[in-house]
């Protein structure tokens, strides 16, 4: 679970020096508000707030509120990722674009625990930008895509993480996000398939199971 949250958190940690907006940067693991220092953003960034919540069925397991500089394509983002059955990680982002402005509280997508047709591979790696297992997760609600998300941090502190699971298209549309801050480079990629081809759909999985049964 740690890796999943860390992954979402990286979205907002994209701070860099420049001559553009200044934004308050802070993290609050529990309260939906926080105080912090003002930092200057990259030219095309705005001030943003993100709220990520992990729910198991309908009960909230953990939440995380962050403020900082964000790329404009993250503004108004609402999305979710599921790596484990019945555990959904939801994120909402809101923005404003004056110096040290206070973004409105982000809206999270609604929880929908109804299964859709999609089944995705699932895995988590805390030390590699690749993972693959035979395990699967059944997708629910608007999570219509199978996601491979990789995070690569290089610099004085280096770290790679990867995960696979179900995701909303809104997260897939983020594509690649990179940022640099104090010599640390962060590279986050969202690689998705719609699950209609190859090994991802439930139908194909059961066909493979039947094939294997016959061979054995
Ligand atoms: C919940 O998800 C299911 C499966 O994708 C969908 O058919 C249904 O319309 C969704 N319900 C709501 C209230 O969005």
PDB file of C-alpha atoms and ligand atoms in Angstrom:
ATOM      1  CA  UNK A   1       0.000   0.000   0.000  1.00  0.00           C
ATOM      2  CA  UNK A   2       2.888   2.291   0.755  1.00  0.00           C
ATOM      3  CA  UNK A   3       4.121   2.116  -2.816  1.00  0.00           C
ATOM      4  CA  UNK A   4       0.709   2.909  -4.185  1.00  0.00           C
ATOM      5  CA  UNK A   5       0.357   6.009  -2.077  1.00  0.00           C
ATOM      6  CA  UNK A   6       3.903   7.076  -2.797  1.00  0.00           C
ATOM      7  CA  UNK A   7       3.132   6.746  -6.426  1.00  0.00           C
ATOM      8  CA  UNK A   8       0.153   9.040  -6.295  1.00  0.00           C
ATOM      9  CA  UNK A   9       1.973  11.467  -4.058  1.00  0.00           C
ATOM     10  CA  UNK A  10       4.713  11.920  -6.623  1.00  0.00           C
ATOM     11  CA  UNK A  11       2.193  13.573  -8.900  1.00  0.00           C
ATOM     12  CA  UNK A  12       2.267  16.699  -6.820  1.00  0.00           C
ATOM     13  CA  UNK A  13       5.889  16.719  -5.788  1.00  0.00           C
ATOM     14  CA  UNK A  14       6.925  18.233  -9.094  1.00  0.00           C
ATOM     15  CA  UNK A  15       8.648  21.350  -7.894  1.00  0.00           C
ATOM     16  CA  UNK A  16      11.383  23.230  -9.650  1.00  0.00           C
ATOM     17  CA  UNK A  17      13.070  26.607  -9.633  1.00  0.00           C
ATOM     18  CA  UNK A  18      12.002  29.214 -12.155  1.00  0.00           C
ATOM     19  CA  UNK A  19      10.518  32.645 -12.613  1.00  0.00           C
ATOM     20  CA  UNK A  20       6.860  31.867 -12.480  1.00  0.00           C
ATOM     21  CA  UNK A  21       4.196  31.414  -9.826  1.00  0.00           C
ATOM     22  CA  UNK A  22       5.022  30.884  -6.191  1.00  0.00           C
ATOM     23  CA  UNK A  23       2.977  28.259  -4.405  1.00  0.00           C
ATOM     24  CA  UNK A  24       2.703  26.914  -0.886  1.00  0.00           C
ATOM     25  CA  UNK A  25       4.250  23.438  -0.634  1.00  0.00           C
ATOM     26  CA  UNK A  26       3.130  21.111   2.129  1.00  0.00           C
ATOM     27  CA  UNK A  27       1.980  17.588   2.937  1.00  0.00           C
ATOM     28  CA  UNK A  28      -0.530  16.529   5.513  1.00  0.00           C
ATOM     29  CA  UNK A  29      -1.088  12.806   6.034  1.00  0.00           C
ATOM     30  CA  UNK A  30      -4.366  13.214   7.884  1.00  0.00           C
ATOM     31  CA  UNK A  31      -5.940  16.672   7.861  1.00  0.00           C
ATOM     32  CA  UNK A  32      -7.375  18.057   4.644  1.00  0.00           C
ATOM     33  CA  UNK A  33      -5.291  21.236   5.051  1.00  0.00           C
ATOM     34  CA  UNK A  34      -1.647  22.124   5.643  1.00  0.00           C
ATOM     35  CA  UNK A  35       0.817  24.996   6.003  1.00  0.00           C
ATOM     36  CA  UNK A  36       4.212  25.240   4.401  1.00  0.00           C
ATOM     37  CA  UNK A  37       6.806  27.426   2.740  1.00  0.00           C
ATOM     38  CA  UNK A  38       6.291  29.215  -0.553  1.00  0.00           C
ATOM     39  CA  UNK A  39       8.314  27.760  -3.445  1.00  0.00           C
ATOM     40  CA  UNK A  40       8.726  29.009  -7.005  1.00  0.00           C
ATOM     41  CA  UNK A  41       7.353  26.825  -9.771  1.00  0.00           C
ATOM     42  CA  UNK A  42       8.285  25.995 -13.332  1.00  0.00           C
ATOM     43  CA  UNK A  43       7.000  28.468 -15.910  1.00  0.00           C
ATOM     44  CA  UNK A  44       4.031  26.404 -17.071  1.00  0.00           C
ATOM     45  CA  UNK A  45       2.982  25.265 -13.588  1.00  0.00           C
ATOM     46  CA  UNK A  46       0.173  26.502 -11.387  1.00  0.00           C
ATOM     47  CA  UNK A  47      -0.597  26.063  -7.688  1.00  0.00           C
ATOM     48  CA  UNK A  48      -2.391  22.825  -6.917  1.00  0.00           C
ATOM     49  CA  UNK A  49      -3.845  20.768  -4.114  1.00  0.00           C
ATOM     50  CA  UNK A  50      -4.282  17.014  -4.277  1.00  0.00           C
ATOM     51  CA  UNK A  51      -6.218  14.737  -2.021  1.00  0.00           C
ATOM     52  CA  UNK A  52      -5.680  10.989  -2.210  1.00  0.00           C
ATOM     53  CA  UNK A  53      -7.767   8.522  -0.271  1.00  0.00           C
ATOM     54  CA  UNK A  54      -7.467   4.748  -0.019  1.00  0.00           C
ATOM     55  CA  UNK A  55     -10.717   2.943   0.643  1.00  0.00           C
ATOM     56  CA  UNK A  56     -11.301  -0.708   1.378  1.00  0.00           C
ATOM     57  CA  UNK A  57     -14.849  -1.334   0.163  1.00  0.00           C
ATOM     58  CA  UNK A  58     -16.422   1.871   1.466  1.00  0.00           C
ATOM     59  CA  UNK A  59     -14.331   2.550   4.565  1.00  0.00           C
ATOM     60  CA  UNK A  60     -11.451   5.004   4.377  1.00  0.00           C
ATOM     61  CA  UNK A  61      -8.099   3.416   5.206  1.00  0.00           C
ATOM     62  CA  UNK A  62      -5.860   6.433   4.751  1.00  0.00           C
ATOM     63  CA  UNK A  63      -5.824   9.913   3.243  1.00  0.00           C
ATOM     64  CA  UNK A  64      -3.154  12.344   2.130  1.00  0.00           C
ATOM     65  CA  UNK A  65      -3.451  16.067   1.363  1.00  0.00           C
ATOM     66  CA  UNK A  66      -0.706  17.906  -0.533  1.00  0.00           C
ATOM     67  CA  UNK A  67      -0.133  21.370  -1.966  1.00  0.00           C
ATOM     68  CA  UNK A  68       2.528  22.484  -4.383  1.00  0.00           C
ATOM     69  CA  UNK A  69       3.297  23.333  -7.998  1.00  0.00           C
ATOM     70  CA  UNK A  70       1.504  21.182 -10.561  1.00  0.00           C
ATOM     71  CA  UNK A  71       1.458  20.933 -14.331  1.00  0.00           C
ATOM     72  CA  UNK A  72      -1.738  22.362 -15.817  1.00  0.00           C
ATOM     73  CA  UNK A  73      -2.851  19.019 -17.226  1.00  0.00           C
ATOM     74  CA  UNK A  74      -3.328  17.738 -13.669  1.00  0.00           C
ATOM     75  CA  UNK A  75      -5.830  20.483 -12.783  1.00  0.00           C
ATOM     76  CA  UNK A  76      -9.355  19.144 -12.105  1.00  0.00           C
ATOM     77  CA  UNK A  77      -8.024  15.592 -12.300  1.00  0.00           C
ATOM     78  CA  UNK A  78     -10.250  12.948 -10.770  1.00  0.00           C
ATOM     79  CA  UNK A  79      -9.152   9.359 -11.011  1.00  0.00           C
ATOM     80  CA  UNK A  80      -8.483   6.089  -9.288  1.00  0.00           C
ATOM     81  CA  UNK A  81      -6.233   3.030  -9.296  1.00  0.00           C
ATOM     82  CA  UNK A  82      -6.933  -0.423  -7.885  1.00  0.00           C
ATOM     83  CA  UNK A  83      -4.026  -2.783  -7.366  1.00  0.00           C
ATOM     84  CA  UNK A  84      -5.707  -5.075  -4.842  1.00  0.00           C
ATOM     85  CA  UNK A  85      -9.303  -6.311  -5.100  1.00  0.00           C
ATOM     86  CA  UNK A  86     -11.715  -4.068  -3.129  1.00  0.00           C
ATOM     87  CA  UNK A  87      -9.006  -1.498  -2.328  1.00  0.00           C
ATOM     88  CA  UNK A  88      -9.325   1.693  -4.348  1.00  0.00           C
ATOM     89  CA  UNK A  89      -6.897   4.617  -4.376  1.00  0.00           C
ATOM     90  CA  UNK A  90      -8.718   7.776  -5.436  1.00  0.00           C
ATOM     91  CA  UNK A  91      -7.184  11.139  -6.272  1.00  0.00           C
ATOM     92  CA  UNK A  92      -8.612  14.598  -6.880  1.00  0.00           C
ATOM     93  CA  UNK A  93      -6.640  17.699  -7.874  1.00  0.00           C
ATOM     94  CA  UNK A  94      -7.659  21.361  -7.844  1.00  0.00           C
ATOM     95  CA  UNK A  95      -5.689  24.401  -9.009  1.00  0.00           C
ATOM     96  CA  UNK A  96      -5.520  28.176  -8.822  1.00  0.00           C
ATOM     97  CA  UNK A  97      -3.114  30.522 -10.562  1.00  0.00           C
ATOM     98  CA  UNK A  98      -2.039  33.488  -8.518  1.00  0.00           C
ATOM     99  CA  UNK A  99       0.984  33.630  -6.203  1.00  0.00           C
ATOM    100  CA  UNK A 100       0.435  31.498  -3.091  1.00  0.00           C
ATOM    101  CA  UNK A 101      -3.273  31.141  -3.821  1.00  0.00           C
ATOM    102  CA  UNK A 102      -5.358  28.640  -1.887  1.00  0.00           C
ATOM    103  CA  UNK A 103      -6.832  25.962  -4.191  1.00  0.00           C
ATOM    104  CA  UNK A 104     -10.376  24.836  -3.428  1.00  0.00           C
ATOM    105  CA  UNK A 105     -10.633  21.445  -1.753  1.00  0.00           C
ATOM    106  CA  UNK A 106     -10.270  18.748  -4.464  1.00  0.00           C
ATOM    107  CA  UNK A 107     -13.282  16.644  -5.392  1.00  0.00           C
ATOM    108  CA  UNK A 108     -12.752  12.887  -5.351  1.00  0.00           C
ATOM    109  CA  UNK A 109     -14.469  10.553  -7.812  1.00  0.00           C
ATOM    110  CA  UNK A 110     -17.309   8.559  -6.227  1.00  0.00           C
ATOM    111  CA  UNK A 111     -16.587   5.018  -5.056  1.00  0.00           C
ATOM    112  CA  UNK A 112     -18.206   2.461  -7.342  1.00  0.00           C
ATOM    113  CA  UNK A 113     -17.625  -1.135  -6.299  1.00  0.00           C
ATOM    114  CA  UNK A 114     -19.598  -2.684  -9.181  1.00  0.00           C
ATOM    115  CA  UNK A 115     -17.372  -4.937 -11.271  1.00  0.00           C
ATOM    116  CA  UNK A 116     -16.996  -4.025 -14.925  1.00  0.00           C
ATOM    117  CA  UNK A 117     -15.777  -6.541 -17.528  1.00  0.00           C
ATOM    118  CA  UNK A 118     -12.077  -5.829 -17.169  1.00  0.00           C
ATOM    119  CA  UNK A 119      -9.442  -7.921 -15.377  1.00  0.00           C
ATOM    120  CA  UNK A 120      -5.896  -6.550 -15.168  1.00  0.00           C
ATOM    121  CA  UNK A 121      -2.537  -7.905 -14.125  1.00  0.00           C
ATOM    122  CA  UNK A 122      -1.443  -6.644 -10.729  1.00  0.00           C
ATOM    123  CA  UNK A 123       1.971  -6.240  -9.104  1.00  0.00           C
ATOM    124  CA  UNK A 124       3.915  -3.792  -6.959  1.00  0.00           C
ATOM    125  CA  UNK A 125       7.674  -3.302  -6.960  1.00  0.00           C
ATOM    126  CA  UNK A 126       9.398  -0.980  -4.522  1.00  0.00           C
ATOM    127  CA  UNK A 127      12.842  -1.322  -6.134  1.00  0.00           C
ATOM    128  CA  UNK A 128      12.373  -1.617  -9.899  1.00  0.00           C
ATOM    129  CA  UNK A 129      10.668   0.258 -12.725  1.00  0.00           C
ATOM    130  CA  UNK A 130       9.150  -3.001 -13.946  1.00  0.00           C
ATOM    131  CA  UNK A 131       6.965  -5.674 -12.410  1.00  0.00           C
ATOM    132  CA  UNK A 132       4.956  -8.569 -13.713  1.00  0.00           C
ATOM    133  CA  UNK A 133       3.094 -11.374 -12.002  1.00  0.00           C
ATOM    134  CA  UNK A 134       0.274 -13.749 -12.884  1.00  0.00           C
ATOM    135  CA  UNK A 135      -1.933 -12.132 -10.234  1.00  0.00           C
ATOM    136  CA  UNK A 136      -4.979 -10.244 -11.413  1.00  0.00           C
ATOM    137  CA  UNK A 137      -7.378  -7.638 -10.074  1.00  0.00           C
ATOM    138  CA  UNK A 138     -11.028  -7.261 -11.109  1.00  0.00           C
ATOM    139  CA  UNK A 139     -11.791  -3.705 -12.172  1.00  0.00           C
ATOM    140  CA  UNK A 140     -14.786  -1.742 -10.917  1.00  0.00           C
ATOM    141  CA  UNK A 141     -16.725   1.384 -11.864  1.00  0.00           C
ATOM    142  CA  UNK A 142     -14.907   3.712 -14.250  1.00  0.00           C
ATOM    143  CA  UNK A 143     -11.571   1.882 -14.053  1.00  0.00           C
ATOM    144  CA  UNK A 144     -11.658   0.816 -17.685  1.00  0.00           C
ATOM    145  CA  UNK A 145      -7.918   0.614 -18.326  1.00  0.00           C
ATOM    146  CA  UNK A 146      -5.064  -1.671 -17.298  1.00  0.00           C
ATOM    147  CA  UNK A 147      -2.214   0.501 -16.064  1.00  0.00           C
ATOM    148  CA  UNK A 148       1.528   0.024 -15.693  1.00  0.00           C
ATOM    149  CA  UNK A 149       2.827   2.957 -13.728  1.00  0.00           C
ATOM    150  CA  UNK A 150       6.543   3.466 -13.291  1.00  0.00           C
ATOM    151  CA  UNK A 151       8.315   6.025 -11.146  1.00  0.00           C
ATOM    152  CA  UNK A 152      11.998   6.720 -11.464  1.00  0.00           C
ATOM    153  CA  UNK A 153      13.767   9.111  -9.118  1.00  0.00           C
ATOM    154  CA  UNK A 154      17.432   9.849  -9.805  1.00  0.00           C
ATOM    155  CA  UNK A 155      19.948  12.065  -8.020  1.00  0.00           C
ATOM    156  CA  UNK A 156      21.379  11.959  -4.516  1.00  0.00           C
ATOM    157  CA  UNK A 157      18.466   9.703  -3.636  1.00  0.00           C
ATOM    158  CA  UNK A 158      17.559   7.164  -6.291  1.00  0.00           C
ATOM    159  CA  UNK A 159      14.449   5.052  -6.315  1.00  0.00           C
ATOM    160  CA  UNK A 160      12.397   3.065  -8.812  1.00  0.00           C
ATOM    161  CA  UNK A 161       8.884   1.797  -8.283  1.00  0.00           C
ATOM    162  CA  UNK A 162       6.347   0.100 -10.490  1.00  0.00           C
ATOM    163  CA  UNK A 163       2.818  -1.115 -10.191  1.00  0.00           C
ATOM    164  CA  UNK A 164       0.085  -2.632 -12.320  1.00  0.00           C
ATOM    165  CA  UNK A 165      -3.629  -2.546 -11.795  1.00  0.00           C
ATOM    166  CA  UNK A 166      -6.934  -1.097 -12.941  1.00  0.00           C
ATOM    167  CA  UNK A 167      -7.113   2.651 -13.564  1.00  0.00           C
ATOM    168  CA  UNK A 168      -9.395   5.356 -14.864  1.00  0.00           C
ATOM    169  CA  UNK A 169      -8.592   6.791 -18.291  1.00  0.00           C
ATOM    170  CA  UNK A 170      -7.975  10.186 -16.647  1.00  0.00           C
ATOM    171  CA  UNK A 171      -4.776   8.839 -15.073  1.00  0.00           C
ATOM    172  CA  UNK A 172      -3.673   7.156 -18.315  1.00  0.00           C
ATOM    173  CA  UNK A 173      -4.089  10.492 -20.096  1.00  0.00           C
ATOM    174  CA  UNK A 174      -1.377  12.019 -17.880  1.00  0.00           C
ATOM    175  CA  UNK A 175       1.124  10.063 -19.994  1.00  0.00           C
ATOM    176  CA  UNK A 176       4.516  11.089 -18.720  1.00  0.00           C
ATOM    177  CA  UNK A 177       5.310  13.629 -16.016  1.00  0.00           C
ATOM    178  CA  UNK A 178       8.839  14.760 -15.264  1.00  0.00           C
ATOM    179  CA  UNK A 179      10.277  17.278 -12.862  1.00  0.00           C
ATOM    180  CA  UNK A 180      13.545  18.294 -11.339  1.00  0.00           C
ATOM    181  CA  UNK A 181      14.159  19.773  -7.935  1.00  0.00           C
ATOM    182  CA  UNK A 182      17.484  20.352  -6.199  1.00  0.00           C
ATOM    183  CA  UNK A 183      19.268  17.854  -8.433  1.00  0.00           C
ATOM    184  CA  UNK A 184      16.591  15.186  -8.037  1.00  0.00           C
ATOM    185  CA  UNK A 185      14.845  14.129 -11.227  1.00  0.00           C
ATOM    186  CA  UNK A 186      11.442  12.509 -11.052  1.00  0.00           C
ATOM    187  CA  UNK A 187       9.990  10.662 -14.015  1.00  0.00           C
ATOM    188  CA  UNK A 188       6.511   9.139 -13.794  1.00  0.00           C
ATOM    189  CA  UNK A 189       4.959   7.212 -16.667  1.00  0.00           C
ATOM    190  CA  UNK A 190       1.413   5.977 -17.046  1.00  0.00           C
ATOM    191  CA  UNK A 191       1.254   3.234 -19.672  1.00  0.00           C
ATOM    192  CA  UNK A 192      -2.195   1.812 -20.309  1.00  0.00           C
ATOM    193  CA  UNK A 193      -4.037  -0.706 -22.411  1.00  0.00           C
ATOM    194  CA  UNK A 194      -7.791  -0.801 -22.792  1.00  0.00           C
ATOM    195  CA  UNK A 195      -7.705  -4.493 -22.001  1.00  0.00           C
ATOM    196  CA  UNK A 196      -9.622  -5.487 -25.120  1.00  0.00           C
ATOM    197  CA  UNK A 197      -6.567  -7.125 -26.672  1.00  0.00           C
ATOM    198  CA  UNK A 198      -4.114  -9.705 -25.439  1.00  0.00           C
ATOM    199  CA  UNK A 199      -4.043 -11.165 -21.975  1.00  0.00           C
ATOM    200  CA  UNK A 200      -5.970  -8.490 -20.195  1.00  0.00           C
ATOM    201  CA  UNK A 201      -9.638  -9.214 -20.678  1.00  0.00           C
ATOM    202  CA  UNK A 202     -11.531 -11.617 -18.463  1.00  0.00           C
ATOM    203  CA  UNK A 203     -12.679 -13.606 -21.487  1.00  0.00           C
ATOM    204  CA  UNK A 204      -9.154 -14.135 -22.765  1.00  0.00           C
ATOM    205  CA  UNK A 205      -7.963 -15.101 -19.291  1.00  0.00           C
ATOM    206  CA  UNK A 206     -10.554 -17.845 -18.986  1.00  0.00           C
ATOM    207  CA  UNK A 207      -9.728 -19.084 -22.499  1.00  0.00           C
ATOM    208  CA  UNK A 208      -6.066 -19.306 -21.535  1.00  0.00           C
ATOM    209  CA  UNK A 209      -7.060 -21.219 -18.403  1.00  0.00           C
ATOM    210  CA  UNK A 210      -9.032 -23.703 -20.502  1.00  0.00           C
ATOM    211  CA  UNK A 211      -6.128 -24.085 -22.935  1.00  0.00           C
ATOM    212  CA  UNK A 212      -3.697 -24.736 -20.109  1.00  0.00           C
ATOM    213  CA  UNK A 213      -6.049 -27.261 -18.536  1.00  0.00           C
ATOM    214  CA  UNK A 214      -6.228 -29.140 -21.825  1.00  0.00           C
ATOM    215  CA  UNK A 215      -2.450 -29.158 -22.296  1.00  0.00           C
ATOM    216  CA  UNK A 216      -1.836 -30.390 -18.767  1.00  0.00           C
TER     217      UNK A 216
HETATM  218  C1  LIG B   1     -20.756   1.729 -11.535  1.00  0.00           C
HETATM  219  O1  LIG B   1     -19.949   0.953 -12.383  1.00  0.00           O
HETATM  220  C2  LIG B   1     -20.657   0.099 -13.247  1.00  0.00           C
HETATM  221  C3  LIG B   1     -19.648  -0.768 -13.987  1.00  0.00           C
HETATM  222  O2  LIG B   1     -18.763   0.033 -14.738  1.00  0.00           O
HETATM  223  C4  LIG B   1     -21.546   0.918 -14.176  1.00  0.00           C
HETATM  224  O3  LIG B   1     -22.282   0.067 -15.026  1.00  0.00           O
HETATM  225  C5  LIG B   1     -22.482   1.800 -13.341  1.00  0.00           C
HETATM  226  O4  LIG B   1     -23.217   2.659 -14.202  1.00  0.00           O
HETATM  227  C6  LIG B   1     -21.706   2.615 -12.330  1.00  0.00           C
HETATM  228  N1  LIG B   1     -22.626   3.291 -11.418  1.00  0.00           N
HETATM  229  C7  LIG B   1     -22.600   4.604 -11.221  1.00  0.00           C
HETATM  230  C8  LIG B   1     -23.583   5.125 -10.229  1.00  0.00           C
HETATM  231  O5  LIG B   1     -21.814   5.353 -11.795  1.00  0.00           O
END
